[in-house]
Every structure is written in structure tokens, then in C-alpha cells.
Amino acid sequence: MRRKLLFGNWKMNKSIEEARAFAKESHELKKFADSINVEIGVAPTYLSLAAVKEENPELNVAAQNCHFEDHGAFTGEISIPMLKELHIDWVIIGHSERRTYFGETNEACNKKLHALTSNDMKVIYCVGETLDEFEKGLTKKVIAKQVEEGLKGLSVEQLKKVVIAYEPVWAIGTGKSASKEIAEDICGYCRELIKKNFGAVSEEIRILYGGSVKPENVHDYLMQANVDGALVGGASLKVDSFHQLIANIAK
Ligand code: 13P
């Protein structure tokens, strides 16, 4: 049985003090989530990682990106050993905003996935099609390329450290969420692709939906057989709203 996972991606939001204040209140959130067997986590900006981890060492805390090299001349980047120094063991890779605004490719994601999973880090690997691709009926073609190129060459043991997040670009921050049927269809398709490439381990891999997930729709998504949780932007920023997301899963 795959444990449900609810992860907040804070993107470029919250000052260090705001992140710390959330983390102080996250003890209650985590206790509540544990009580209904839901795993939770947050991905603050790099600058707030230390503060959040310090306030709540029990909370899953993810970086929103990292480089695949350990050190070197890569201005503006941070590395896996640097994250480990802060006791951070989750990283989000390949978010559509990184792909769109910062030119992140499947090949770059693949290098990061190799580096992270061979260093005992857990990864949320994001895939998703643009509105144009969706309208042209190319969703599965795009997803197959992102999944297969991103995960290429990983061993089954490495793959076990990966969570996939299906986030249609047209549903992110737009309030226009995908239907639960679309979410189930594409998350199920991701599982099929993993089965084809890696075998039976596909049943263990968690696949999340992301894109305008709110307390009002989270239950519908998480009731789908192949949707093992959600990656949430806007609705994860406030403690009350995060609490409501957890509460509505159990409803
Ligand atoms: P929203 O929940 O704000 O649409 O963001 C989704 C997302 O991109 C999470 O990574």
C-alpha cells in the first residue's frame, strides 16, 4: 500500500521569518497528518531551508532544485553535499517553471536524478505538458519522453527513491485544475511507463498530481487509484489551508 504524500512547493514565496513561523506550526500539522497516515513535506526557498529544518527536524523538507556536481564554477547553483550539511534529503527536480524559465532539459534532470538517488536523496521528479501540447493531443507523447529520458539508466534501487509528480502546465497557478479523470489517466500512464522500463517496482512508486490543488478538490484526486498524493503550490502557503488539505483527504 502506497502511503499518501502531500508536498507543498512554496516556489519563490515567504521570507526566512515567514518560513520559520510556518515551521513552528508544522508540528501540529505533522501530528495530524500522521494520525491519518498521510506523509507531508514542504519545499521552501534555499534561504529558508535551514530555518525550517531547525524548527521542525521531523518534517520532510525539500530543495526546489540543485546541481548534479558536488562543487565548482557554477555561479548561482547549490549542490547535494551542501543540502546534506543542512540535513535536507528531498529535492524537487524538473518543475515546469524550471523547464520553462531556466531551460531545464530531460537530460539535465536525468543527471540530477542519478546524482541524487546515488547519494541517498529522495526526489520529486515533475513532468507535464503545456496547454498547446494538451490541445494537440500530445500529452502522452510528452509525458513518455519526460519519464523515459528523465529516469534513463537508474537502477531499481535508485528508482525507489523517486516520486513522480504529474503537473499539467496549463493547470499550474491558473485555478484551472485538470479533471480527476485526466489526473488518473496520466498518473496511471506514468505507472505503465515505469512498469515497461523497470518492472514490478512500478507498484511501489508514488505518483502525485499537481496543478491548482485546493482543499475543495484534493479528496477527489486522492481517491483515484493511481494518484498517491499531491504537489501543491498556492494552497500550501498558509497553515490553515495546509491543514484543510490534510483534513479533506480523510473525509
Ligand atoms: P498551484 O497549486 O499553485 O497551481 O501550483 C502547482 C505547482 O506548481 C506545484 O509544484
mmCIF file of C-alpha atoms and ligand atoms in Angstrom:
data_model
loop_
_atom_site.group_PDB
_atom_site.id
_atom_site.type_symbol
_atom_site.label_atom_id
_atom_site.label_comp_id
_atom_site.label_asym_id
_atom_site.label_seq_id
_atom_site.Cartn_x
_atom_site.Cartn_y
_atom_site.Cartn_z
ATOM 1 C CA MET A 1 0.000 0.000 0.000
ATOM 2 C CA ARG A 2 1.474 3.324 -1.074
ATOM 3 C CA ARG A 3 1.326 5.967 1.648
ATOM 4 C CA LYS A 4 -0.321 9.212 0.538
ATOM 5 C CA LEU A 5 2.076 12.145 0.192
ATOM 6 C CA LEU A 6 1.146 15.822 0.317
ATOM 7 C CA PHE A 7 4.003 18.166 -0.532
ATOM 8 C CA GLY A 8 3.881 21.962 -0.534
ATOM 9 C CA ASN A 9 6.018 23.719 -3.136
ATOM 10 C CA TRP A 10 6.425 27.267 -1.877
ATOM 11 C CA LYS A 11 8.217 28.452 -5.031
ATOM 12 C CA MET A 12 9.651 31.986 -4.582
ATOM 13 C CA ASN A 13 7.451 32.825 -1.610
ATOM 14 C CA LYS A 14 7.991 33.524 2.104
ATOM 15 C CA SER A 15 10.803 35.361 3.846
ATOM 16 C CA ILE A 16 13.010 33.337 6.191
ATOM 17 C CA GLU A 17 10.949 34.544 9.158
ATOM 18 C CA GLU A 18 7.662 33.636 7.457
ATOM 19 C CA ALA A 19 9.018 30.185 6.645
ATOM 20 C CA ARG A 20 10.170 29.781 10.247
ATOM 21 C CA ALA A 21 6.737 30.777 11.544
ATOM 22 C CA PHE A 22 5.073 28.122 9.348
ATOM 23 C CA ALA A 23 7.611 25.527 10.516
ATOM 24 C CA LYS A 24 6.813 26.309 14.168
ATOM 25 C CA GLU A 25 3.185 25.457 13.486
ATOM 26 C CA SER A 26 4.039 22.443 11.347
ATOM 27 C CA HIS A 27 4.481 20.181 14.405
ATOM 28 C CA GLU A 28 0.696 20.126 14.777
ATOM 29 C CA LEU A 29 0.206 19.646 11.045
ATOM 30 C CA LYS A 30 2.557 16.668 11.026
ATOM 31 C CA LYS A 31 0.919 15.111 14.071
ATOM 32 C CA PHE A 32 -2.474 15.452 12.403
ATOM 33 C CA ALA A 33 -1.197 14.014 9.103
ATOM 34 C CA ASP A 34 0.500 11.097 10.900
ATOM 35 C CA SER A 35 -2.767 10.331 12.676
ATOM 36 C CA ILE A 36 -4.432 9.606 9.332
ATOM 37 C CA ASN A 37 -1.316 8.006 7.799
ATOM 38 C CA VAL A 38 -0.571 10.843 5.370
ATOM 39 C CA GLU A 39 3.036 11.930 4.822
ATOM 40 C CA ILE A 40 3.648 15.667 4.391
ATOM 41 C CA GLY A 41 6.513 17.943 3.397
ATOM 42 C CA VAL A 42 7.367 21.443 2.202
ATOM 43 C CA ALA A 43 9.827 22.912 -0.284
ATOM 44 C CA PRO A 44 10.912 26.403 0.841
ATOM 45 C CA THR A 45 13.433 28.602 -0.980
ATOM 46 C CA TYR A 46 17.098 27.704 -0.450
ATOM 47 C CA LEU A 47 17.430 30.578 2.006
ATOM 48 C CA SER A 48 14.762 29.175 4.319
ATOM 49 C CA LEU A 49 15.789 25.513 4.259
ATOM 50 C CA ALA A 50 17.935 25.729 7.385
ATOM 51 C CA ALA A 51 15.331 27.649 9.394
ATOM 52 C CA VAL A 52 12.507 25.236 8.532
ATOM 53 C CA LYS A 53 14.606 22.150 9.282
ATOM 54 C CA GLU A 54 15.827 23.697 12.528
ATOM 55 C CA GLU A 55 12.270 24.445 13.716
ATOM 56 C CA ASN A 56 10.951 21.015 12.757
ATOM 57 C CA PRO A 57 13.601 18.359 12.129
ATOM 58 C CA GLU A 58 10.853 15.735 11.722
ATOM 59 C CA LEU A 59 9.258 17.460 8.726
ATOM 60 C CA ASN A 60 10.181 16.407 5.170
ATOM 61 C CA VAL A 61 11.914 19.450 3.704
ATOM 62 C CA ALA A 62 12.847 19.648 0.026
ATOM 63 C CA ALA A 63 15.018 21.977 -2.014
ATOM 64 C CA GLN A 64 13.349 23.183 -5.213
ATOM 65 C CA ASN A 65 16.365 22.284 -7.365
ATOM 66 C CA CYS A 66 20.089 21.516 -7.101
ATOM 67 C CA HIS A 67 23.129 20.935 -9.333
ATOM 68 C CA PHE A 68 24.432 17.466 -10.164
ATOM 69 C CA GLU A 69 28.081 18.347 -9.476
ATOM 70 C CA ASP A 70 29.358 18.490 -5.895
ATOM 71 C CA HIS A 71 31.197 21.815 -6.321
ATOM 72 C CA GLY A 72 32.803 24.002 -8.966
ATOM 73 C CA ALA A 73 32.343 27.038 -11.173
ATOM 74 C CA PHE A 74 28.529 27.074 -11.388
ATOM 75 C CA THR A 75 27.510 30.568 -10.300
ATOM 76 C CA GLY A 76 24.156 30.671 -8.559
ATOM 77 C CA GLU A 77 23.897 26.919 -8.019
ATOM 78 C CA ILE A 78 23.918 24.732 -4.907
ATOM 79 C CA SER A 79 24.973 21.098 -4.525
ATOM 80 C CA ILE A 80 23.948 17.865 -2.853
ATOM 81 C CA PRO A 81 26.701 17.966 -0.168
ATOM 82 C CA MET A 82 25.547 21.484 0.717
ATOM 83 C CA LEU A 83 21.990 20.247 1.184
ATOM 84 C CA LYS A 84 23.193 17.303 3.239
ATOM 85 C CA GLU A 85 25.016 19.699 5.525
ATOM 86 C CA LEU A 86 21.575 21.150 6.348
ATOM 87 C CA HIS A 87 20.084 17.638 6.740
ATOM 88 C CA ILE A 88 17.897 18.170 3.684
ATOM 89 C CA ASP A 89 17.163 14.861 1.969
ATOM 90 C CA TRP A 90 14.454 15.741 -0.577
ATOM 91 C CA VAL A 91 14.780 17.714 -3.837
ATOM 92 C CA ILE A 92 12.207 18.671 -6.476
ATOM 93 C CA ILE A 93 13.588 18.202 -9.993
ATOM 94 C CA GLY A 94 12.246 19.283 -13.369
ATOM 95 C CA HIS A 95 9.427 21.532 -12.217
ATOM 96 C CA SER A 96 7.774 23.105 -15.271
ATOM 97 C CA GLU A 97 8.813 26.579 -14.113
ATOM 98 C CA ARG A 98 12.452 25.406 -14.169
ATOM 99 C CA ARG A 99 11.926 23.838 -17.579
ATOM 100 C CA THR A 100 10.161 26.928 -18.991
ATOM 101 C CA TYR A 101 12.100 29.828 -17.457
ATOM 102 C CA PHE A 102 15.519 28.254 -16.873
ATOM 103 C CA GLY A 103 15.835 25.887 -19.825
ATOM 104 C CA GLU A 104 15.982 22.695 -17.792
ATOM 105 C CA THR A 105 16.025 19.659 -20.107
ATOM 106 C CA ASN A 106 15.209 15.989 -19.585
ATOM 107 C CA GLU A 107 18.950 15.283 -19.926
ATOM 108 C CA ALA A 108 19.827 17.710 -17.140
ATOM 109 C CA CYS A 109 17.054 16.221 -14.977
ATOM 110 C CA ASN A 110 18.469 12.760 -15.668
ATOM 111 C CA LYS A 111 21.931 13.788 -14.450
ATOM 112 C CA LYS A 112 20.383 15.271 -11.308
ATOM 113 C CA LEU A 113 18.276 12.160 -10.698
ATOM 114 C CA HIS A 114 21.392 9.983 -10.960
ATOM 115 C CA ALA A 115 23.423 12.198 -8.640
ATOM 116 C CA LEU A 116 20.653 12.492 -6.069
ATOM 117 C CA THR A 117 19.488 8.898 -5.904
ATOM 118 C CA SER A 118 23.036 7.572 -5.718
ATOM 119 C CA ASN A 119 23.583 9.914 -2.777
ATOM 120 C CA ASP A 120 20.595 8.605 -0.844
ATOM 121 C CA MET A 121 18.438 11.666 -1.550
ATOM 122 C CA LYS A 122 14.721 11.477 -2.343
ATOM 123 C CA VAL A 123 13.459 13.179 -5.483
ATOM 124 C CA ILE A 124 10.127 14.530 -6.678
ATOM 125 C CA TYR A 125 10.518 14.415 -10.459
ATOM 126 C CA CYS A 126 7.980 16.650 -12.215
ATOM 127 C CA VAL A 127 6.538 16.011 -15.652
ATOM 128 C CA GLY A 128 3.699 17.688 -17.533
ATOM 129 C CA GLU A 129 2.546 19.003 -20.887
ATOM 130 C CA THR A 130 1.896 22.601 -21.955
ATOM 131 C CA LEU A 131 -1.545 23.876 -22.980
ATOM 132 C CA ASP A 132 -0.520 23.747 -26.633
ATOM 133 C CA GLU A 133 0.615 20.127 -26.301
ATOM 134 C CA PHE A 134 -2.571 19.247 -24.408
ATOM 135 C CA GLU A 135 -4.765 20.810 -27.090
ATOM 136 C CA LYS A 136 -2.878 18.995 -29.844
ATOM 137 C CA GLY A 137 -3.432 15.655 -28.097
ATOM 138 C CA LEU A 138 0.286 15.216 -27.425
ATOM 139 C CA THR A 139 0.066 14.717 -23.660
ATOM 140 C CA LYS A 140 1.098 11.045 -23.549
ATOM 141 C CA LYS A 141 3.894 11.545 -26.061
ATOM 142 C CA VAL A 142 5.367 14.397 -23.994
ATOM 143 C CA ILE A 143 4.962 12.515 -20.717
ATOM 144 C CA ALA A 144 6.594 9.365 -22.131
ATOM 145 C CA LYS A 145 9.639 11.374 -23.260
ATOM 146 C CA GLN A 146 9.951 13.177 -19.921
ATOM 147 C CA VAL A 147 9.546 9.991 -17.880
ATOM 148 C CA GLU A 148 11.802 7.797 -20.009
ATOM 149 C CA GLU A 149 14.574 10.343 -20.605
ATOM 150 C CA GLY A 150 14.467 11.608 -17.036
ATOM 151 C CA LEU A 151 14.677 8.168 -15.431
ATOM 152 C CA LYS A 152 17.038 6.633 -18.001
ATOM 153 C CA GLY A 153 19.724 4.353 -16.586
ATOM 154 C CA LEU A 154 18.517 4.427 -12.965
ATOM 155 C CA SER A 155 18.632 1.105 -11.135
ATOM 156 C CA VAL A 156 15.504 -0.222 -9.460
ATOM 157 C CA GLU A 157 17.056 0.674 -6.081
ATOM 158 C CA GLN A 158 17.616 4.258 -7.261
ATOM 159 C CA LEU A 159 14.102 4.475 -8.685
ATOM 160 C CA LYS A 160 12.653 3.572 -5.287
ATOM 161 C CA LYS A 161 13.852 6.985 -4.061
ATOM 162 C CA VAL A 162 11.856 8.796 -6.740
ATOM 163 C CA VAL A 163 8.326 10.179 -6.567
ATOM 164 C CA ILE A 164 6.783 11.305 -9.875
ATOM 165 C CA ALA A 165 4.608 14.436 -9.973
ATOM 166 C CA TYR A 166 2.308 14.897 -12.949
ATOM 167 C CA GLU A 167 1.673 18.618 -13.246
ATOM 168 C CA PRO A 168 -0.016 19.783 -16.447
ATOM 169 C CA VAL A 169 1.488 23.215 -17.115
ATOM 170 C CA TRP A 170 -1.919 24.638 -18.024
ATOM 171 C CA ALA A 171 -3.221 23.774 -14.552
ATOM 172 C CA ILE A 172 -0.420 25.384 -12.541
ATOM 173 C CA GLY A 173 -1.357 28.589 -10.758
ATOM 174 C CA THR A 174 -4.250 29.116 -13.164
ATOM 175 C CA GLY A 175 -7.091 27.899 -10.968
ATOM 176 C CA LYS A 176 -7.915 25.622 -13.934
ATOM 177 C CA SER A 177 -7.284 22.188 -12.453
ATOM 178 C CA ALA A 178 -7.284 19.019 -14.550
ATOM 179 C CA SER A 179 -10.303 16.776 -14.051
ATOM 180 C CA LYS A 180 -9.826 13.835 -11.727
ATOM 181 C CA GLU A 181 -10.257 11.576 -14.778
ATOM 182 C CA ILE A 182 -7.337 13.251 -16.578
ATOM 183 C CA ALA A 183 -5.201 13.079 -13.429
ATOM 184 C CA GLU A 184 -5.955 9.367 -13.040
ATOM 185 C CA ASP A 185 -5.393 8.631 -16.723
ATOM 186 C CA ILE A 186 -1.968 10.303 -16.861
ATOM 187 C CA CYS A 187 -0.775 9.148 -13.434
ATOM 188 C CA GLY A 188 -1.794 5.604 -14.472
ATOM 189 C CA TYR A 189 0.079 6.090 -17.736
ATOM 190 C CA CYS A 190 3.222 7.127 -15.812
ATOM 191 C CA ARG A 191 2.915 3.894 -13.816
ATOM 192 C CA GLU A 192 2.604 1.871 -17.041
ATOM 193 C CA LEU A 193 5.741 3.542 -18.410
ATOM 194 C CA ILE A 194 7.629 2.701 -15.230
ATOM 195 C CA LYS A 195 6.394 -0.889 -15.404
ATOM 196 C CA LYS A 196 7.536 -1.160 -19.016
ATOM 197 C CA ASN A 197 11.009 0.190 -18.199
ATOM 198 C CA PHE A 198 11.602 -1.084 -14.649
ATOM 199 C CA GLY A 199 9.103 -3.879 -13.980
ATOM 200 C CA ALA A 200 7.039 -4.667 -10.901
ATOM 201 C CA VAL A 201 8.590 -1.900 -8.783
ATOM 202 C CA SER A 202 6.075 0.384 -10.537
ATOM 203 C CA GLU A 203 3.534 -0.670 -7.897
ATOM 204 C CA GLU A 204 5.725 0.845 -5.155
ATOM 205 C CA ILE A 205 6.398 4.193 -6.823
ATOM 206 C CA ARG A 206 4.291 7.114 -5.689
ATOM 207 C CA ILE A 207 2.784 9.333 -8.366
ATOM 208 C CA LEU A 208 1.355 12.718 -7.403
ATOM 209 C CA TYR A 209 -0.944 15.127 -9.189
ATOM 210 C CA GLY A 210 -0.208 18.870 -9.099
ATOM 211 C CA GLY A 211 -1.890 21.947 -10.552
ATOM 212 C CA SER A 212 -4.428 24.099 -8.720
ATOM 213 C CA VAL A 213 -4.960 21.519 -5.979
ATOM 214 C CA LYS A 214 -7.100 23.069 -3.231
ATOM 215 C CA PRO A 215 -8.840 21.832 -0.092
ATOM 216 C CA GLU A 216 -12.048 21.606 -2.178
ATOM 217 C CA ASN A 217 -10.669 19.218 -4.812
ATOM 218 C CA VAL A 218 -7.863 17.307 -3.041
ATOM 219 C CA HIS A 219 -10.165 14.470 -1.949
ATOM 220 C CA ASP A 220 -11.347 13.741 -5.498
ATOM 221 C CA TYR A 221 -7.784 13.463 -6.802
ATOM 222 C CA LEU A 222 -6.521 11.322 -3.967
ATOM 223 C CA MET A 223 -9.401 8.873 -4.313
ATOM 224 C CA GLN A 224 -8.083 7.881 -7.761
ATOM 225 C CA ALA A 225 -6.324 4.514 -7.841
ATOM 226 C CA ASN A 226 -3.100 5.834 -9.359
ATOM 227 C CA VAL A 227 -2.915 9.222 -7.614
ATOM 228 C CA ASP A 228 -0.816 8.793 -4.476
ATOM 229 C CA GLY A 229 -0.807 12.392 -3.351
ATOM 230 C CA ALA A 230 -0.449 15.986 -4.448
ATOM 231 C CA LEU A 231 2.202 18.611 -5.078
ATOM 232 C CA VAL A 232 0.572 21.862 -4.037
ATOM 233 C CA GLY A 233 1.634 25.446 -4.704
ATOM 234 C CA GLY A 234 -0.643 28.293 -3.611
ATOM 235 C CA ALA A 235 -2.817 26.278 -1.218
ATOM 236 C CA SER A 236 0.230 25.066 0.746
ATOM 237 C CA LEU A 237 1.413 28.515 1.806
ATOM 238 C CA LYS A 238 -0.895 29.025 4.781
ATOM 239 C CA VAL A 239 -1.024 26.668 7.739
ATOM 240 C CA ASP A 240 -4.853 26.753 7.791
ATOM 241 C CA SER A 241 -5.123 25.830 4.154
ATOM 242 C CA PHE A 242 -2.497 23.062 4.501
ATOM 243 C CA HIS A 243 -4.446 21.735 7.492
ATOM 244 C CA GLN A 244 -7.618 21.769 5.427
ATOM 245 C CA LEU A 245 -5.902 19.857 2.619
ATOM 246 C CA ILE A 246 -4.941 17.113 5.068
ATOM 247 C CA ALA A 247 -8.376 17.102 6.693
ATOM 248 C CA ASN A 248 -10.144 16.785 3.345
ATOM 249 C CA ILE A 249 -8.067 13.787 2.292
ATOM 250 C CA ALA A 250 -9.529 11.876 5.213
ATOM 251 C CA LYS A 251 -13.125 12.923 4.530
HETATM 252 P P1 13P B 1 -0.513 25.606 -7.780
HETATM 253 O O1 13P B 1 -1.014 24.596 -6.764
HETATM 254 O O2 13P B 1 -0.347 26.977 -7.213
HETATM 255 O O3 13P B 1 -1.295 25.542 -9.056
HETATM 256 O O4 13P B 1 0.988 25.127 -8.151
HETATM 257 C C1 13P B 1 1.195 23.819 -8.518
HETATM 258 C C2 13P B 1 2.650 23.566 -8.581
HETATM 259 O O5 13P B 1 3.328 24.011 -9.497
HETATM 260 C C3 13P B 1 3.276 22.771 -7.503
HETATM 261 O O6 13P B 1 4.566 22.414 -7.831
#
